[in-house]
Short mmCIF file of C-alpha atoms in Angstrom, two decimals:
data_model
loop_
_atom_site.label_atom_id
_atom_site.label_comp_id
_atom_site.label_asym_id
_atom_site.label_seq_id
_atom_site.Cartn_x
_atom_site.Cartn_y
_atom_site.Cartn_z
CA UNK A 196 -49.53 -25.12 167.90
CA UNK A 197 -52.19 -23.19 168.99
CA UNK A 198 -54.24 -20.97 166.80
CA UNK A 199 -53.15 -18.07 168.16
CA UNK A 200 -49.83 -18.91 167.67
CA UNK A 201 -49.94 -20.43 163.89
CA UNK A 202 -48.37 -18.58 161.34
CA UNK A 203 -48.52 -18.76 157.58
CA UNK A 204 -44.91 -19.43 155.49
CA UNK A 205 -45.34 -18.11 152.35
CA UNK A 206 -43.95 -19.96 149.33
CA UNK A 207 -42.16 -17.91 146.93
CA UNK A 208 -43.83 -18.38 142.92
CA UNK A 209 -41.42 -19.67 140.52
CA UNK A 210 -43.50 -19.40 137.25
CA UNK A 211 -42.65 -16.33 135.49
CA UNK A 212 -44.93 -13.37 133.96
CA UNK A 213 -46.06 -12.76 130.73
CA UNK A 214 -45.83 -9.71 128.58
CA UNK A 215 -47.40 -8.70 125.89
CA UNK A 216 -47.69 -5.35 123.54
CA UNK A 217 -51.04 -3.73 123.21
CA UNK A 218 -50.24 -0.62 121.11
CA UNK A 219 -48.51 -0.45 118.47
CA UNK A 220 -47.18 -0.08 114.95
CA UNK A 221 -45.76 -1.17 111.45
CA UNK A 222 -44.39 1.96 109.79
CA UNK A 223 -44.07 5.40 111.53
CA UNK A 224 -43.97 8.54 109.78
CA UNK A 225 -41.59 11.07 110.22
CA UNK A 226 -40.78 13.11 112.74
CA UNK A 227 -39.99 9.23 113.96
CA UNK A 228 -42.56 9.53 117.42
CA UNK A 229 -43.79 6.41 118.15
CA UNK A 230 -46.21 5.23 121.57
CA UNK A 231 -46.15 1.94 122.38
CA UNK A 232 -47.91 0.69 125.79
CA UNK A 233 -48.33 -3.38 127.30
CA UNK A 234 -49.17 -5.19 130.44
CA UNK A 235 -47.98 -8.23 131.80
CA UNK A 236 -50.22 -10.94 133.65
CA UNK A 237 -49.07 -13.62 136.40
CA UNK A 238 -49.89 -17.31 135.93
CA UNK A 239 -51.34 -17.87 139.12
CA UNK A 240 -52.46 -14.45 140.00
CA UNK A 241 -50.05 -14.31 142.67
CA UNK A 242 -48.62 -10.75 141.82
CA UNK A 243 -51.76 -8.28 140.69
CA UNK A 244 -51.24 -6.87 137.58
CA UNK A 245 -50.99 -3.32 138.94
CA UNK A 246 -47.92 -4.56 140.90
CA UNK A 247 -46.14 -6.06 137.92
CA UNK A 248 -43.02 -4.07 136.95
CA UNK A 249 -41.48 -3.98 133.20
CA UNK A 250 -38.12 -2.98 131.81
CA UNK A 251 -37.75 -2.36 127.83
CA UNK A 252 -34.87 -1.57 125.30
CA UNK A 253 -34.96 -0.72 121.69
CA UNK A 254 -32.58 -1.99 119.49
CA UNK A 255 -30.56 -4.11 121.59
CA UNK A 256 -29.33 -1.76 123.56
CA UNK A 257 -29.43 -1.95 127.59
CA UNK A 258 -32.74 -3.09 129.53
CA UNK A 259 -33.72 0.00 131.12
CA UNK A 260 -34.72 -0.10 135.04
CA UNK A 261 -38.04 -1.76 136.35
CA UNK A 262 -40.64 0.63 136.73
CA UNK A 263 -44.80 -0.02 136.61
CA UNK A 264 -44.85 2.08 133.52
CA UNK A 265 -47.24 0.57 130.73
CA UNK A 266 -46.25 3.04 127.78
CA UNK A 267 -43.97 4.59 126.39
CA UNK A 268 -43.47 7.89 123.99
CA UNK A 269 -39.98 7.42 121.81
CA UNK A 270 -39.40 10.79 119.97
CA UNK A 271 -37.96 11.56 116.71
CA UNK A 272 -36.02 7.67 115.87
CA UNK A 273 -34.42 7.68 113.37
CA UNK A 274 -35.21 6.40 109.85
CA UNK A 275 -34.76 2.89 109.41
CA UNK A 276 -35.96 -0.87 110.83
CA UNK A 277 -36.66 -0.65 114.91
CA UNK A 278 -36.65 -3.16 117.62
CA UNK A 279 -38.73 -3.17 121.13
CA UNK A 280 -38.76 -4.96 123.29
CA UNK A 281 -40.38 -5.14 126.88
CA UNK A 282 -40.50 -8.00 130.18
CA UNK A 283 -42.84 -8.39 132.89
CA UNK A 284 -41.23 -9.06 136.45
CA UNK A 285 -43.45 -10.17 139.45
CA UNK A 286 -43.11 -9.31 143.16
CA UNK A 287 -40.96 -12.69 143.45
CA UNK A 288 -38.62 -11.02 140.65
CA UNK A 289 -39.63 -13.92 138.31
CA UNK A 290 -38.78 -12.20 135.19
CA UNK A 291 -40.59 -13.06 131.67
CA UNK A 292 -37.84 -14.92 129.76
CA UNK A 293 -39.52 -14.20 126.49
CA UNK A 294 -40.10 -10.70 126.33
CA UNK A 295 -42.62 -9.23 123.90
CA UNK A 296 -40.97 -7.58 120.87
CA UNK A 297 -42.18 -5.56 117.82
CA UNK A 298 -40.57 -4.53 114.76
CA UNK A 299 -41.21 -1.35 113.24
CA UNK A 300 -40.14 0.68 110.27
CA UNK A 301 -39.64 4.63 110.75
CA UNK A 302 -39.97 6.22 106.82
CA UNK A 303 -37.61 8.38 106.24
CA UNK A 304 -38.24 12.15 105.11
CA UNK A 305 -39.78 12.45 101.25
CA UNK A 306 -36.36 13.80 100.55
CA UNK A 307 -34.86 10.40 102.06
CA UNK A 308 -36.92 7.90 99.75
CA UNK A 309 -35.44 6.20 96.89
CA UNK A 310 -39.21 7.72 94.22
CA UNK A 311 -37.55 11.05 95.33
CA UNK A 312 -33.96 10.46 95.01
CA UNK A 313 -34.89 8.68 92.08
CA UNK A 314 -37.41 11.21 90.42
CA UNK A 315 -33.67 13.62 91.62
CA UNK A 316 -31.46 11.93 89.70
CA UNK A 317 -33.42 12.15 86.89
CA UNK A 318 -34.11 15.47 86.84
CA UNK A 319 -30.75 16.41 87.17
CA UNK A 320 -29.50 14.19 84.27
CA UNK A 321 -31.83 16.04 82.11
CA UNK A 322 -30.96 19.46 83.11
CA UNK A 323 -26.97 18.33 82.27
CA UNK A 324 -28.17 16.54 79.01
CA UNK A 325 -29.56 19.91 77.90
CA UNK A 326 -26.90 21.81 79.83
CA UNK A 327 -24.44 19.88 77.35
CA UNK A 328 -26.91 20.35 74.31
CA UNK A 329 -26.92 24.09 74.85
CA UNK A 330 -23.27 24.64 75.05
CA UNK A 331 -22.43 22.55 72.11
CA UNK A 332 -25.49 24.23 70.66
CA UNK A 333 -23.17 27.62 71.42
CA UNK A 334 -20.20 26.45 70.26
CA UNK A 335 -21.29 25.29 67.28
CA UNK A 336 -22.85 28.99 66.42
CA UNK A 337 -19.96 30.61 67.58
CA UNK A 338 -17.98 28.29 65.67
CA UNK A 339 -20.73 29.62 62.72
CA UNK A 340 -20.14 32.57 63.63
CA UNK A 341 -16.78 33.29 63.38
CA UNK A 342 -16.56 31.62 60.02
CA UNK A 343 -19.19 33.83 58.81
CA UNK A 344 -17.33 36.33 60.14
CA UNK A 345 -14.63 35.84 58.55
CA UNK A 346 -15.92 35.09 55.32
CA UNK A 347 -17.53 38.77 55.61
CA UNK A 348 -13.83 39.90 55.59
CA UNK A 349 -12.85 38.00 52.85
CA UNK A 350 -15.64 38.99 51.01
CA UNK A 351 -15.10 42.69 51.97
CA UNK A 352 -11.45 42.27 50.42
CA UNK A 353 -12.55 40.88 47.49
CA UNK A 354 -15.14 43.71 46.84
CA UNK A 355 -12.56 46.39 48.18
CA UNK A 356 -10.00 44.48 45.06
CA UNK A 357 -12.69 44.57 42.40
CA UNK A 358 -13.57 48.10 43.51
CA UNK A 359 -9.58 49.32 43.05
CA UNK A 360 -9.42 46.78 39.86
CA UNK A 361 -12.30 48.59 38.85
CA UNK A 362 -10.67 52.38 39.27
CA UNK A 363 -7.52 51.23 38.04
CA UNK A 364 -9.38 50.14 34.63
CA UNK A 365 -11.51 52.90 34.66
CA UNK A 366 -8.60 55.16 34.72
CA UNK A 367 -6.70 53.42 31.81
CA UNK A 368 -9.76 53.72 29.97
CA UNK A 369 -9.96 57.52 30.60
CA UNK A 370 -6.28 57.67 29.66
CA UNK A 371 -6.70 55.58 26.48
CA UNK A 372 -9.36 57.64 25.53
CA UNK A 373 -7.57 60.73 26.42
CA UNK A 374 -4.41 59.79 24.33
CA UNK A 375 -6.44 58.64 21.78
CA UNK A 376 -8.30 61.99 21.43
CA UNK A 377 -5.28 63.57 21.03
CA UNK A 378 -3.72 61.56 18.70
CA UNK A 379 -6.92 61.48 16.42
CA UNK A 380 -6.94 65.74 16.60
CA UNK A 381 -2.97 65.55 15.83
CA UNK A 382 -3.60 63.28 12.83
CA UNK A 383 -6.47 65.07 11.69
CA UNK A 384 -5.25 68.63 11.38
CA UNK A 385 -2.04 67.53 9.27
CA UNK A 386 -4.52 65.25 7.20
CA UNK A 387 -6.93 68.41 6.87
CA UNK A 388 -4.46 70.73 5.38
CA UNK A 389 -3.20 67.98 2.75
CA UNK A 390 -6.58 67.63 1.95
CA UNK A 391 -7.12 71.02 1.25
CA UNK A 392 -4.08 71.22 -0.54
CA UNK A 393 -5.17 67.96 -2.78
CA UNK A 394 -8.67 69.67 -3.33
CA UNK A 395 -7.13 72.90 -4.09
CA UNK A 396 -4.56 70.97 -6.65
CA UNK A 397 -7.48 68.97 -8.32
CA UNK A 398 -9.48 72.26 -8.91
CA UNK A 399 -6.67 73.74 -10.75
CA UNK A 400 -6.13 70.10 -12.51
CA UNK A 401 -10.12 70.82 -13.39
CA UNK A 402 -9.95 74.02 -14.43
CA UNK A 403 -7.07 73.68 -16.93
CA UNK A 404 -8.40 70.84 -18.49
CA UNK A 405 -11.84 72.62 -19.10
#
């Protein structure tokens, strides 16, 4: 063939990219935004590494379409364990059969963690320990309470008794005394006049004999 007639077949590259992950991350803090960027690379060099094109997924879900993007912004994930993953595919759509992966953990808010949920639980347990402590604490004095109470009224019956005992004897005594003071001046002014009479009788007795 002549020169100006050759022409060149070109023979398609069966030896696959590889990937790998350049940025990226063990734990992520909330609000859950993570970047992650990579680049691929071609065995032979037969695809430039500007031309390679890379699809990714996280967690298992579908490979997203082959673009030349190198990075990759994922906003607010979730809390929880994450997978990504990303493949290299060359102009000969050789794609990289063992894509680059990373596993990363998103924390979850404070309010989220078990030290808070803990520190929670045991703060509320001792606001309903003392919760119960104050209300049998309560019941208790009311329980005092009412028992003093009502020892107050028994005690206010037994004074009001002993105070009407009290009048009641006082007013036998006045009567005794009254009765008595009568009886005394009616025995006295019958025993008066027989004593005059006796004195009178043992004067004349006297005289006669003198």
């Amino acid at each position: 063939i002549p020169p100006e007639r050759s022409a060149i077949r070109y023979q398609m590259d069966k030896d696959p990219p590889e990937t790998q992950i350049t940025l990226e991350t063990d734990e992520v803090s909330q609000p859950g935004n993570l970047a992650i960027a990579w680049k691929g690379a071609d065995p032979w060099k037969d695809t430039p590494d500007e031309e390679l094109q890379f699809s990714w997924r996280l967690d298992e879900e579908d490979w997203t379409a082959f673009s030349k993007e190198t990075q990759k912004t994922l906003l607010a994930l979730p809390s929880g364990n994450h997978r990504f993953e990303v493949k290299a595919r060359d102009r000969d759509f050789n794609e990289d059969p063992t894509p680059a992966s990373v596993t990363f953990t998103v924390i979850p808010p404070v309010w989220q963690q078990a030290w808070f949920i803990g520190l929670m639980i045991i703060l509320f347990s001792a606001i309903g320990f003392q919760t119960v402590r104050v209300i049998r604490r309560d019941r208790k004095l009311q329980t005092t309470n009412e028992a003093l109470s009502n020892a107050n009224k028994d005690l206010f019956q037994v004074n009001t008794d002993l105070q009407n005992a009290n009048t009641q004897i006082k007013e036998q005594t006045e009567r005794k005394s009254t009765f008595l003071s009568q009886m005394s001046h009616e025995i006295r002014t019958p025993i008066t006049a027989i004593k005059g009479y006796i004195d009178n009788m043992l004067d004349g007795i006297g005289g006669n004999l003198n």
